[in-house]
Amino acid sequence: MSSRSGNIQEHETRDRLPDCPASPLVPESSEPETEGLVFYHMDLYGSSERFDIFPEEPDGQGDRSPEDFREESALSSKKMQSTQEAGYDLGKEVEELAKMYGLDEDREKELELLGGHLGTVESKQPLSHTGKAASQGSLYNVSESSSPAQSQSIMPQEFLHEASQEEDQNKSGEEDEAQSHVCSREALSSCGVSEERSSQAVSEEEEAADVFCSTCKIPIRAFDKLFGEHKDHEVVQLDTAVESEREEIHKNMCKLEEQIAQTENFASHLEEIFITVEENFGRQEHNFEVHYNDAVQVLAQKYEEQVEALAEEKRKKLEALYGQLVTCGEHLDTCKELTDTTQELYLEKDKADFIKAAVTMVDRLEEFLKKEVNLELSVMPEFEERVIDFSEVEQLMNSLNTIPAPGAPVINPQAPNAATGTSLRVCWSLFSDDTVECYQLCYKPVSNERCGEEQTEHMLKVKETYCTITNLLPNTQYEFWVSALNASGISPPSERAVYVTAPSPPTIKTKKIRSCENAALVCWESRDINPVDSYTVELSKLTDEENGDIITESITGIPNCEALIHLQPTQGYRISVRALNLGGSSERSEPVLIHTTGTYFCLNEDTAHPLLAILDDGFTIACDELENPDCDLPIYDNSFTRCIGILGSLIPFPGKHYWEVEVEEDIEYRVGVAFENTPRHGYLGANNSSWCMRHIITPSRHKYEFLHSGMTPDIRITIPPRRIGILLDYENCKLSFFNADIAQHLYTFNSHFQHFVHPCFALETPGILRIHNRIAVPLGIAFP
């Protein structure tokens, strides 16, 4: 039998219906039941079991007693029995009603789309609608969570009324069964249509919209989607439509705010243009006046220059003529004097005196006559023709009707990555329509407070609004300002902006590097005079591939010139450092290689005794003689003065550390560890800040001591070690010594190390010690 069921959902504010035993009420069916739904047969409405499911009356029927309701149900049951006996086809009638109201099988998809809204709407429909729905199928689906009020609203009053009429007709027997069926259908149809219209008017006023029609762009009821004019339209959930509209409104509001901001900016720009027009007018008026004054001034200046030049030429001519005249006068005076002297000589009567005077006079006359007399004019009386150059005046006159001088540019702040260690890229802008032929960029280093000297200014002329300045000092601040130029003149200078060049690459101190199996301490120094902001350490693992040098980690924001880096054991790393300031990052420093195999340290030369030498490999110490030589040796403040010893670098890593010392049997030595503050004027092991193993050669045997605070246990070692292994364990507070060649444990200090320690080495007789580090702990070497 074909049937259509109505999906009833409860409202959130209603009480939930307790679970009722549905299994004895549902007839057996081969079709699978929908999950979460219970199906009831239409015949159930005519049985006494209906009261177990619908214990209460629907709204408007509260004044009827249960006895009355049972009587009506009994009559309905009898009527149905009579219709079945007469061959009444109930399924056919349901199909006719479904076609009459336009209910097809494809409505199931719409019911699924509407979901919960359908149940809510049907629970609110008047009795006429529920009756029509009842007539459209023989089965109803009722949600297990529907309320009693919802369940009671499903029972059609029209159906009960028709059942009562047909019962009366059967009793009277006045009409045949076929006519009663036709009348029943006509009455059901007419009554349902009339009550549907009235209930629609009431429901349209009382019910609220619960879905949104996307086609009509209005909120509607879910019932209108099924039976109204919106049945072919696309609908969505009302909450979804509300959220969508809110998002659309929010987008439009953002666009509106953006448009408002743009309009306000444009209005501000208009105000600025208005002010600019006034300023340009004043500037142009002032420009006319200045140009006219300049033209008159230039003419006056040209006149004065020509007059001054003419007067200067006159002065030079007169001075030259006067000098020549003075020279002629002096020459004439000399000639007159010689003539008078010669005449007096002729009057001399003494021959001897005459001869003497005549010889002298002849020599004087010959010398005078040898001099050439310039009888030509040194200058000519004519003056040079002078023409006034009016080109500058013409240029000024022509510029009156051309462009004004440009306004001041605006120099931009320093952009990221615009600097290197020796160059800066400077940019500026011109926020006006002035014509510019070129720009004049000036710069100088920012004066240092410690140095009061004024810095030299540099100037460049460029066509573009940017310029890259090279040959600068690293990590140095420079002050820049720019002016615009055209044929009318030069603009005022811009505000000054300070740029800074990037730092120089740091220099890693290879002799200060220390490492262990899981960490490394890297130290470097800055090559710049000015301080930098921070440093970045870049690590790359060493692989067998050709292009394996890939940055795997960067440690940024390091304020000091050292960094403790956590690494992975038994790996090789290439480490480099960059310096950073406001100008950007420096180039990478020269990389260093670090291997996390064992512990690595260097020897601290500042602590070495003057007689102790460090060979080229950096890990071999030697002593040739014990007596102080006559030559002066450098002595540092941190050097050992009595013990011929040296300290290694501090081992600042917790955990276990191992290194070995290769010794010779015929030398005396001390090896171990010591605090930084161990006394430099004493011996290693003779105080409470050092622990060491000492080898002494006696006439009878090799003696080994394990010294701390000057005390040693009584230990005899039968096999002299040639390679001593030293194992330090900070966490377990142990320091052990081994004969590394045979993996023999020699002695262990149990002491609480309050601070990190330095490896220490000393020679008491001439010889050498070779230190081996960056090695793994050999098999068999362990604490006892």
XYZ file of C-alpha atoms in Angstrom, residues 400-682:
283
model
C 59.941 84.647 -15.927
C 57.314 82.900 -18.016
C 58.486 79.334 -17.276
C 58.326 76.972 -14.307
C 58.913 77.966 -10.695
C 61.550 76.457 -8.466
C 60.480 73.047 -7.112
C 59.310 72.316 -3.603
C 61.295 70.377 -1.042
C 61.359 66.574 -1.505
C 60.542 64.133 1.298
C 63.253 61.610 2.083
C 62.012 58.137 2.970
C 63.022 56.175 6.069
C 65.467 53.359 5.581
C 63.811 50.313 4.022
C 64.582 46.748 5.138
C 67.460 45.063 3.321
C 68.487 48.409 1.803
C 71.984 48.282 3.258
C 75.132 46.232 2.979
C 78.348 46.604 4.875
C 79.621 49.245 2.441
C 76.549 50.620 0.636
C 73.142 52.205 1.235
C 70.134 52.637 -1.032
C 68.403 55.946 -0.303
C 64.937 56.805 -1.668
C 62.851 59.980 -1.594
C 59.620 61.360 -3.056
C 58.296 64.633 -4.446
C 54.661 65.239 -3.483
C 54.013 68.057 -5.988
C 53.708 68.604 -9.716
C 56.850 70.687 -9.924
C 59.200 70.099 -12.811
C 62.522 68.680 -11.661
C 65.622 68.312 -13.796
C 67.744 66.534 -11.207
C 68.231 66.022 -7.494
C 71.108 66.982 -5.278
C 71.768 64.363 -2.602
C 74.021 65.265 0.302
C 75.259 63.025 3.080
C 77.831 62.784 5.828
C 78.635 60.408 8.703
C 76.803 61.140 11.919
C 79.182 62.880 14.294
C 80.362 60.732 17.138
C 79.871 62.211 20.600
C 83.364 61.121 21.558
C 84.811 62.851 18.529
C 83.865 66.487 18.182
C 85.318 66.847 14.684
C 82.926 67.965 11.988
C 82.387 65.270 9.353
C 82.991 65.966 5.674
C 79.885 66.415 3.537
C 79.512 64.653 0.204
C 77.198 65.630 -2.665
C 75.805 63.693 -5.619
C 73.519 64.741 -8.477
C 71.081 62.097 -9.696
C 68.144 61.987 -12.106
C 66.020 59.395 -10.294
C 64.358 59.494 -6.889
C 66.770 56.924 -5.510
C 70.501 56.445 -5.281
C 72.885 53.739 -4.069
C 75.892 55.158 -2.247
C 78.966 52.949 -2.075
C 82.357 52.960 -0.367
C 80.850 53.497 3.074
C 82.024 52.263 6.451
C 80.314 49.187 7.957
C 77.926 49.579 10.885
C 78.034 53.376 10.611
C 75.227 55.926 10.688
C 74.957 58.427 7.851
C 72.821 61.531 7.598
C 71.093 62.215 4.249
C 69.153 65.175 2.832
C 68.083 65.977 -0.725
C 67.051 69.018 -2.797
C 65.309 69.278 -6.178
C 66.663 71.432 -9.022
C 65.297 72.898 -12.256
C 66.043 75.870 -14.501
C 64.415 78.245 -12.023
C 66.520 77.244 -9.065
C 66.928 74.766 -6.223
C 64.327 73.714 -3.674
C 64.770 73.897 0.081
C 66.466 70.774 1.484
C 64.372 67.926 2.811
C 64.293 66.833 6.405
C 67.389 64.892 7.313
C 67.155 61.117 7.626
C 69.632 58.807 9.299
C 70.580 55.556 7.563
C 72.909 52.890 8.908
C 75.057 50.416 7.022
C 75.014 46.716 7.816
C 77.737 45.337 10.097
C 80.871 43.569 9.013
C 80.924 39.774 9.210
C 82.066 38.629 12.665
C 85.232 36.624 13.187
C 84.844 33.274 14.954
C 87.541 32.542 17.519
C 88.527 29.024 16.561
C 90.777 28.622 19.594
C 87.908 29.487 21.923
C 85.526 26.821 20.579
C 84.537 24.034 22.963
C 82.222 21.137 22.234
C 80.966 17.828 23.547
C 78.630 15.125 22.269
C 75.459 17.220 22.484
C 76.521 20.877 22.624
C 79.094 23.415 21.519
C 80.176 26.804 22.818
C 81.071 29.164 19.951
C 82.783 32.521 20.544
C 83.382 35.317 18.051
C 84.336 38.973 17.923
C 82.898 41.939 16.078
C 85.005 43.756 13.517
C 83.037 47.000 13.888
C 83.805 49.942 16.112
C 80.142 50.651 16.825
C 78.119 48.012 18.686
C 75.601 45.852 16.823
C 72.060 44.941 17.895
C 72.296 41.137 17.889
C 73.851 38.103 16.236
C 72.470 35.090 14.364
C 74.179 31.680 14.377
C 73.505 29.490 11.340
C 74.091 25.735 11.424
C 74.247 23.244 8.600
C 74.794 19.518 8.893
C 77.626 17.920 6.984
C 76.442 15.157 4.674
C 77.997 13.030 1.988
C 76.044 14.835 -0.730
C 77.701 17.537 -2.780
C 75.032 20.106 -2.002
C 74.553 19.048 1.567
C 75.465 22.430 3.048
C 71.870 23.421 3.793
C 70.924 25.676 6.669
C 69.103 23.443 9.088
C 68.760 25.870 11.986
C 69.201 29.549 12.756
C 69.529 30.893 16.291
C 68.559 34.566 16.332
C 68.589 37.384 18.849
C 71.934 36.525 20.498
C 73.052 39.659 22.388
C 76.632 38.629 23.219
C 79.600 37.327 21.250
C 79.131 33.706 22.310
C 76.407 31.081 22.109
C 75.866 27.676 23.682
C 74.300 25.527 20.961
C 72.616 22.171 21.472
C 73.618 19.628 18.826
C 73.110 15.971 17.995
C 75.777 13.393 18.898
C 78.218 12.014 16.336
C 77.406 14.653 13.750
C 79.447 17.178 11.818
C 78.312 20.810 11.611
C 79.394 23.861 9.687
C 78.679 26.966 11.789
C 78.759 30.607 10.748
C 77.657 33.864 12.392
C 75.957 37.018 11.124
C 75.746 40.403 12.840
C 72.525 42.439 12.710
C 71.581 46.064 13.223
C 68.855 48.398 11.956
C 70.443 48.378 8.519
C 70.154 44.627 8.086
C 72.304 41.551 8.323
C 75.980 41.223 7.593
C 77.495 38.596 5.358
C 78.280 35.217 6.895
C 81.470 34.847 8.796
C 84.052 32.313 7.753
C 82.513 28.972 8.794
C 84.040 26.599 11.295
C 83.646 22.836 11.460
C 82.487 21.201 14.683
C 82.210 17.447 15.246
C 80.159 16.209 18.181
C 82.353 13.211 18.884
C 83.727 13.395 22.397
C 84.772 16.566 24.177
C 86.832 19.257 22.473
C 88.816 22.033 24.153
C 91.884 24.141 23.452
C 94.893 25.146 25.562
C 94.774 28.580 27.130
C 98.095 30.230 26.263
C 97.516 33.021 28.784
C 97.876 30.533 31.641
C 101.083 28.839 30.396
C 104.276 29.081 32.432
C 107.010 31.002 30.532
C 109.126 27.831 30.218
C 106.235 25.849 28.715
C 105.882 25.874 24.929
C 102.838 24.937 22.834
C 103.795 23.274 19.574
C 102.206 23.981 16.192
C 99.464 21.397 16.469
C 98.112 23.293 19.496
C 97.780 20.164 21.648
C 101.400 19.290 22.457
C 103.251 21.013 25.297
C 106.998 20.838 25.810
C 109.595 21.981 28.337
C 113.292 22.005 27.433
C 114.868 23.242 30.673
C 113.807 23.960 34.190
C 116.175 26.842 35.016
C 115.062 30.336 34.083
C 117.070 31.565 31.099
C 118.688 34.954 30.923
C 116.420 36.192 28.117
C 113.164 37.820 28.958
C 110.040 35.730 28.479
C 106.488 37.094 28.353
C 104.641 36.601 31.608
C 100.895 37.142 31.670
C 98.867 38.043 34.712
C 97.072 34.702 34.514
C 100.199 32.558 33.992
C 101.557 29.911 36.330
C 104.691 31.185 38.009
C 105.910 28.191 40.020
C 104.341 25.081 38.489
C 105.343 24.638 34.851
C 101.746 24.101 33.870
C 98.897 25.242 31.676
C 95.096 25.148 31.755
C 92.815 24.054 28.981
C 89.586 25.776 28.052
C 86.704 25.631 30.482
C 84.391 22.640 29.990
C 80.969 24.299 30.490
C 78.771 21.324 29.556
C 77.100 19.058 32.111
C 77.441 15.319 31.697
C 80.448 13.107 30.980
C 83.675 14.197 29.263
C 86.693 12.163 28.220
C 90.169 12.973 26.928
C 93.572 11.301 26.928
C 97.152 12.386 27.570
C 100.084 10.625 25.940
C 103.123 10.572 28.268
C 106.638 9.186 28.366
C 107.936 6.909 31.097
C 111.055 8.935 31.862
C 109.372 12.286 32.584
C 107.539 13.572 35.609
C 104.175 15.264 35.079
C 100.811 16.210 36.534
C 97.463 15.886 34.700
C 93.930 16.489 35.948
C 91.358 19.277 36.329
C 91.258 22.572 38.214
C 88.934 25.476 38.898
C 89.447 28.805 37.175
C 90.667 30.388 40.415
C 93.274 27.782 41.236
C 96.407 29.578 42.572
C 98.967 30.288 39.865
C 101.848 30.475 42.327
C 101.307 26.923 43.653
